[in-house]
Amino acid sequence: MKKAHYTGLIDRYRDVLPLAADCRVISLCEGDTPLIECHNIKQANERDIKLFLKFEGLNPTGSFKDRGMTVAVTQAVTEGSQAIICASTGNTSASAAAYAARAGIKAFVLIPDGKIAMGKLAQAMMHGASIIQIRGNFDDGMRLVKEVANEAPVNIVNSINPYRLQGQKTAAYEIAEALGQSPDFHCIPVGNAGNISAHWTGYAELAASSGKHVTKACGFCNGDCQFTGKSSISNRPKMLGYQAAGAAPFIKGSMIDNPDTVATAIRIGHPQSWDLAQAAVKESGGWFNSFTDEEILATQKLLATKEGVFCEPASATSVTGALHDMEVGNIQNGSTVVCTVTGHGLKDPDIAIKQSATEMLTIDAELDSVKRAILNNI
Ligand code: F0G
């Protein structure tokens, strides 16, 4: 049946998702996020590199987590779950809370006390999740969630839940559909390492189905829109996983116990999808790298001031890495590069205001003062 409008990624990608045909879909119309081509980034322009931002901050709760959550919560409801649980650095908790509200079930979220961004906390609270702050970090929360799920009737919706990764792979499908092929390089921030793994699954599936029609017709066109049957590709990107220097177990080559970074979303020392992420990078011919908080914040500012894209600090890590790898020649001139911009800047207003160099003027409410303020700053 034709739909009047876009109804979310399960409806669009159902034939590549492991869900029962008659399941009750829990969706907030997530996915279908814009792929924004950068115009004003000199490192790309000087090298004839096409640089795209896949702006996942424009999902319903402001991060890529919604892609995984719609599938994980739909499956949880299909299985009869009355409650879901997650550990989170913030975005997963916001998304779990929203989708649980939509489904009419309970969400329990374990968050590191004092270490999640205000916007994310506000979301979890507002959607009615039971918020459990722990005196510990994300990795402690993850351990506790796994333990408690053995003893209480709760369904884990962290990315160790395979339905999460299935949902998140759809971002790779959208990118391939938009570009008509995969990019040469896909740059992505790495924390718990689920998203890099999910993207690789998506690209690998598309390449394996080469020549075949993969996604179904979108359901609301005559079979000629961008969503229809275009998503098989012959190439796969190199996957580049970037971390914050203070939380970079993949660079160290082993887990770390006290991760720290201003990019609280990726303040993780014991990534759960370690093996999958290592395989994604290795099979694709990519690499990991890490960057300081100062470099990450500078990129966050650059994207906001030069491209009009406001993302949270963790999200800027992908672009920080891309710019670095362009400068040192690891990303060749003429390449096509996609950076996942994982979460919206409004998630973390404190950091944005703290680091903003814009001086706020306070003046008298009279024409002369306003005029002077403009002429002095033009
Ligand atoms: N960027 C943002 C904004 C995130 O919230 C996360 C993860 C990542 C990147 C890293 O993705 O874990 O798949 O490697 N946030 C999780 C959370 C851990 O709890 O919200 P990953």
XYZ file of C-alpha atoms and ligand atoms in Angstrom:
399
model
C 0.000 0.000 0.000
C 1.315 3.459 -0.858
C 2.164 5.634 2.134
C 1.499 9.348 2.098
C 4.831 10.197 3.695
C 8.119 8.775 4.996
C 7.329 6.506 7.936
C 10.715 5.489 9.293
C 13.539 3.139 8.511
C 11.800 -0.138 9.365
C 9.161 0.497 6.718
C 11.824 1.523 4.232
C 14.353 -1.237 4.902
C 12.208 -4.026 6.267
C 13.421 -6.522 3.703
C 16.967 -6.275 5.052
C 15.997 -6.266 8.745
C 15.399 -9.427 10.814
C 11.917 -8.541 12.079
C 8.708 -10.560 11.976
C 6.410 -9.541 9.129
C 3.512 -8.814 11.470
C 5.449 -7.028 14.224
C 4.106 -3.831 15.748
C 6.569 -1.221 14.511
C 7.752 1.263 17.150
C 8.992 4.226 15.146
C 9.447 7.980 15.378
C 10.172 8.320 11.642
C 13.920 8.075 12.274
C 16.493 7.814 9.482
C 16.452 9.582 6.098
C 18.962 12.077 7.470
C 20.655 14.585 5.166
C 24.006 14.016 3.520
C 25.407 17.530 3.495
C 28.289 18.351 1.170
C 30.828 20.714 2.749
C 31.568 23.863 0.764
C 33.877 25.845 2.997
C 36.468 23.428 4.374
C 39.797 24.387 2.860
C 41.546 21.047 3.496
C 38.942 19.426 1.223
C 38.617 22.195 -1.358
C 42.383 22.503 -1.897
C 42.604 18.787 -2.630
C 39.502 18.370 -4.756
C 38.055 16.095 -2.071
C 34.295 15.717 -1.842
C 33.527 15.868 1.874
C 30.044 14.940 3.090
C 28.504 15.094 6.554
C 25.880 12.461 7.298
C 24.056 14.537 9.900
C 22.641 11.977 12.280
C 21.905 14.722 14.784
C 18.698 15.245 12.805
C 17.162 11.994 13.990
C 14.101 12.363 16.270
C 16.038 12.352 19.562
C 19.060 14.070 18.033
C 21.441 11.168 17.505
C 22.110 8.061 15.403
C 20.935 5.875 18.286
C 17.350 6.130 17.021
C 18.212 3.933 14.033
C 19.148 1.086 16.318
C 16.509 1.825 18.910
C 13.521 1.555 16.565
C 14.595 -1.976 15.627
C 15.648 -3.047 19.158
C 12.457 -1.756 20.788
C 10.241 -3.178 18.028
C 11.858 -6.569 18.628
C 11.624 -6.218 22.434
C 7.894 -5.521 22.141
C 7.493 -8.455 19.721
C 9.136 -10.679 22.342
C 6.690 -9.392 24.965
C 9.154 -7.299 26.997
C 7.666 -4.867 29.456
C 10.958 -3.112 30.198
C 14.205 -2.185 28.509
C 17.507 -1.208 30.101
C 20.758 0.383 28.973
C 23.964 1.895 30.236
C 24.688 5.159 28.522
C 26.909 8.169 28.108
C 23.656 10.001 27.308
C 22.370 9.500 23.790
C 21.356 5.873 24.146
C 19.433 6.762 27.302
C 17.597 9.594 25.524
C 16.691 7.350 22.621
C 15.693 4.364 24.789
C 13.513 6.649 26.900
C 11.714 8.075 23.867
C 11.095 4.734 22.140
C 9.950 3.117 25.407
C 7.476 5.962 25.842
C 6.231 5.411 22.303
C 5.891 1.667 22.915
C 4.232 2.097 26.315
C 6.889 0.138 28.182
C 9.365 1.023 30.929
C 12.950 2.230 30.376
C 15.726 1.980 32.977
C 18.879 3.925 32.168
C 22.204 3.750 34.018
C 24.289 6.866 33.540
C 27.619 8.010 34.967
C 26.891 10.472 37.753
C 27.601 14.047 36.607
C 29.187 13.001 33.319
C 26.397 13.258 30.786
C 25.482 16.348 28.824
C 22.492 18.357 30.070
C 20.357 17.996 26.938
C 20.566 14.214 27.079
C 19.653 14.100 30.758
C 16.700 16.400 30.086
C 15.471 14.046 27.355
C 15.661 10.904 29.503
C 13.871 12.696 32.332
C 11.195 14.188 30.138
C 10.362 10.896 28.415
C 9.785 9.327 31.809
C 12.693 6.884 32.051
C 13.791 5.593 35.446
C 17.186 7.206 35.736
C 19.801 5.449 37.819
C 22.974 7.491 38.264
C 25.958 5.382 39.205
C 29.160 6.424 40.939
C 31.216 5.024 38.134
C 31.692 5.382 34.393
C 29.948 3.950 31.311
C 32.008 0.767 31.457
C 30.844 0.113 35.047
C 27.268 0.726 33.899
C 27.642 -1.704 31.021
C 28.937 -4.437 33.344
C 26.038 -3.872 35.751
C 23.430 -3.884 32.997
C 24.675 -7.244 31.724
C 24.628 -8.669 35.253
C 21.187 -7.375 36.177
C 19.612 -8.574 32.918
C 20.370 -12.130 34.091
C 18.326 -11.570 37.220
C 15.501 -9.192 36.264
C 12.953 -9.127 33.393
C 14.608 -6.400 31.341
C 15.720 -6.370 27.714
C 19.146 -4.786 27.072
C 19.076 -2.174 24.305
C 22.763 -1.305 24.256
C 24.564 -2.103 21.015
C 25.442 -5.592 22.291
C 21.813 -6.197 21.275
C 22.212 -7.309 17.624
C 18.974 -5.568 16.584
C 20.621 -2.228 17.405
C 23.388 -2.813 14.870
C 20.889 -4.023 12.293
C 19.049 -0.720 12.552
C 22.226 1.338 12.464
C 23.489 -0.354 9.291
C 20.735 1.475 7.394
C 22.842 4.656 7.468
C 25.254 2.946 5.064
C 22.309 2.057 2.803
C 21.169 5.677 2.736
C 24.664 6.921 1.924
C 25.085 4.407 -0.904
C 21.688 5.372 -2.295
C 22.498 9.083 -2.162
C 25.934 8.736 -3.771
C 25.064 5.853 -6.091
C 28.132 4.049 -4.688
C 30.010 3.886 -1.403
C 32.421 6.683 -0.517
C 36.160 5.984 -0.685
C 36.500 6.689 3.045
C 33.942 6.573 5.838
C 35.023 8.436 8.981
C 33.267 7.769 12.271
C 33.741 8.474 15.985
C 34.322 5.320 18.017
C 33.189 4.806 21.603
C 31.518 1.511 22.369
C 32.339 0.606 18.734
C 28.873 -0.507 17.660
C 28.310 2.115 14.990
C 31.492 1.513 13.004
C 30.640 -2.199 13.036
C 27.054 -1.564 11.920
C 28.148 0.641 9.025
C 30.590 -1.984 7.846
C 27.818 -4.588 7.912
C 25.674 -2.301 5.767
C 28.356 -1.612 3.180
C 29.399 -5.268 3.093
C 25.796 -6.401 2.513
C 25.354 -3.899 -0.286
C 28.574 -4.919 -1.992
C 27.761 -8.626 -1.632
C 24.426 -8.074 -3.338
C 26.125 -6.322 -6.216
C 23.857 -5.863 -9.205
C 20.747 -6.927 -7.323
C 17.834 -4.853 -6.180
C 18.242 -4.556 -2.420
C 15.839 -2.100 -0.868
C 12.194 -2.265 -1.680
C 10.338 0.563 -3.342
C 9.840 3.371 -0.888
C 6.101 2.884 -0.856
C 5.005 6.350 -1.803
C 6.347 6.951 -5.290
C 5.873 5.309 -8.657
C 9.088 3.370 -8.303
C 11.307 6.125 -9.599
C 12.463 7.973 -6.484
C 15.929 7.905 -4.938
C 14.877 5.169 -2.492
C 14.027 2.613 -5.080
C 16.307 -0.216 -6.043
C 19.497 1.746 -6.378
C 21.327 0.513 -3.387
C 23.707 -2.126 -4.574
C 27.315 -1.066 -4.880
C 30.489 -2.535 -6.249
C 32.917 -0.799 -3.895
C 33.319 -0.600 -0.113
C 34.854 2.292 1.802
C 37.902 2.234 4.010
C 36.524 2.559 7.539
C 38.384 5.150 9.623
C 37.624 5.004 13.344
C 38.560 8.036 15.388
C 38.711 8.328 19.168
C 39.391 11.007 21.759
C 42.985 10.848 22.996
C 41.905 10.352 26.613
C 39.571 7.495 25.691
C 41.418 5.629 22.951
C 41.645 1.894 23.691
C 41.860 1.058 19.959
C 45.001 3.159 19.654
C 46.522 1.629 22.769
C 45.561 -1.825 21.533
C 43.936 -2.790 24.819
C 41.148 -1.711 27.177
C 41.724 1.289 29.415
C 40.276 1.810 32.889
C 39.915 5.549 33.402
C 38.877 7.145 30.117
C 38.452 10.894 30.098
C 37.488 13.434 27.445
C 35.360 16.510 26.967
C 33.509 14.419 24.350
C 31.538 12.640 27.081
C 29.548 10.590 24.538
C 32.691 8.583 23.747
C 34.199 8.495 27.243
C 34.529 4.705 27.056
C 37.523 2.497 27.861
C 36.075 -0.998 27.388
C 34.259 -1.009 24.034
C 31.815 -3.895 23.773
C 32.121 -4.363 19.999
C 35.932 -4.616 20.101
C 36.270 -7.585 17.744
C 33.676 -6.353 15.244
C 35.291 -2.923 15.033
C 38.772 -4.384 14.620
C 37.441 -6.585 11.814
C 35.704 -3.642 10.104
C 38.881 -1.594 10.047
C 41.087 -4.489 9.001
C 38.834 -5.899 6.261
C 38.227 -2.447 4.808
C 41.895 -1.457 4.802
C 41.167 1.432 7.179
C 42.724 2.543 10.453
C 42.138 4.013 13.907
C 43.528 7.283 15.162
C 42.946 9.615 18.106
C 42.805 13.360 18.650
C 43.034 15.712 21.608
C 40.063 17.459 23.150
C 41.401 20.769 21.832
C 41.475 19.448 18.266
C 37.974 18.005 18.597
C 36.514 21.250 19.982
C 38.234 23.269 17.247
C 36.534 21.091 14.623
C 33.174 21.407 16.365
C 33.584 25.177 16.110
C 34.763 24.979 12.495
C 31.697 23.023 11.392
C 29.377 25.394 13.209
C 30.971 28.579 11.871
C 31.930 27.470 8.350
C 29.201 25.012 7.381
C 26.298 25.879 9.673
C 26.294 22.381 11.156
C 26.107 22.278 14.947
C 27.163 18.926 16.358
C 28.184 17.709 19.771
C 31.906 17.319 20.557
C 32.074 13.528 20.051
C 30.578 13.933 16.595
C 33.284 16.373 15.543
C 35.867 13.634 16.088
C 35.059 12.083 12.715
C 35.752 15.330 10.882
C 38.860 16.027 12.990
C 40.266 12.732 11.794
C 39.241 13.305 8.197
C 40.921 16.720 8.066
C 44.083 15.301 9.603
C 44.207 12.396 7.172
C 43.676 14.744 4.235
C 46.554 16.927 5.387
C 48.996 14.052 5.807
C 47.929 12.422 2.530
C 46.355 9.268 3.975
C 43.157 10.374 2.251
C 44.140 10.937 -1.360
C 43.273 14.009 -3.400
C 40.076 13.614 -5.396
C 38.530 11.160 -2.906
C 34.933 11.053 -1.729
C 34.704 11.108 2.059
C 31.683 10.707 4.321
C 31.897 11.691 7.982
C 29.176 10.524 10.343
C 28.109 13.442 12.500
C 26.565 11.408 15.270
C 24.699 13.857 17.506
C 23.232 17.348 17.578
C 25.094 20.224 19.227
C 22.056 21.168 21.310
C 22.665 18.017 23.324
C 25.561 19.713 25.068
C 24.920 23.452 25.367
C 27.351 23.896 28.276
C 30.399 22.969 26.215
C 29.193 25.039 23.260
C 28.728 28.172 25.343
C 31.964 27.646 27.266
C 34.068 27.311 24.148
C 32.352 29.928 22.022
C 34.670 32.792 21.238
C 31.838 35.113 20.278
C 31.800 37.998 22.652
C 28.335 38.880 23.774
C 27.783 42.600 23.939
C 25.401 44.167 26.401
C 24.334 47.649 25.396
C 21.719 50.243 26.193
C 18.436 49.788 24.343
C 18.927 52.749 22.009
C 19.603 53.158 18.283
C 23.058 54.744 18.598
C 24.400 51.893 20.694
C 23.078 49.273 18.303
C 24.550 51.160 15.354
C 27.943 51.417 17.047
C 27.879 47.721 17.866
C 27.270 46.875 14.208
C 29.797 49.292 12.730
C 32.514 48.165 15.152
C 32.030 44.543 14.237
C 31.226 44.503 10.573
N 28.939 9.826 18.968
C 27.959 10.016 19.846
C 27.270 11.336 19.859
C 27.590 8.985 20.740
O 26.605 9.200 21.603
C 28.292 7.759 20.706
C 27.955 6.692 21.634
C 29.299 7.607 19.743
C 29.596 8.654 18.893
C 30.067 6.354 19.591
O 29.331 5.347 18.993
O 29.477 3.687 20.811
O 28.697 3.032 18.540
O 31.074 3.615 18.948
N 27.184 6.823 22.616
C 26.726 5.742 23.488
C 25.652 6.233 24.434
C 27.804 4.978 24.119
O 25.494 5.665 25.517
O 24.924 7.152 24.085
P 29.662 3.823 19.327
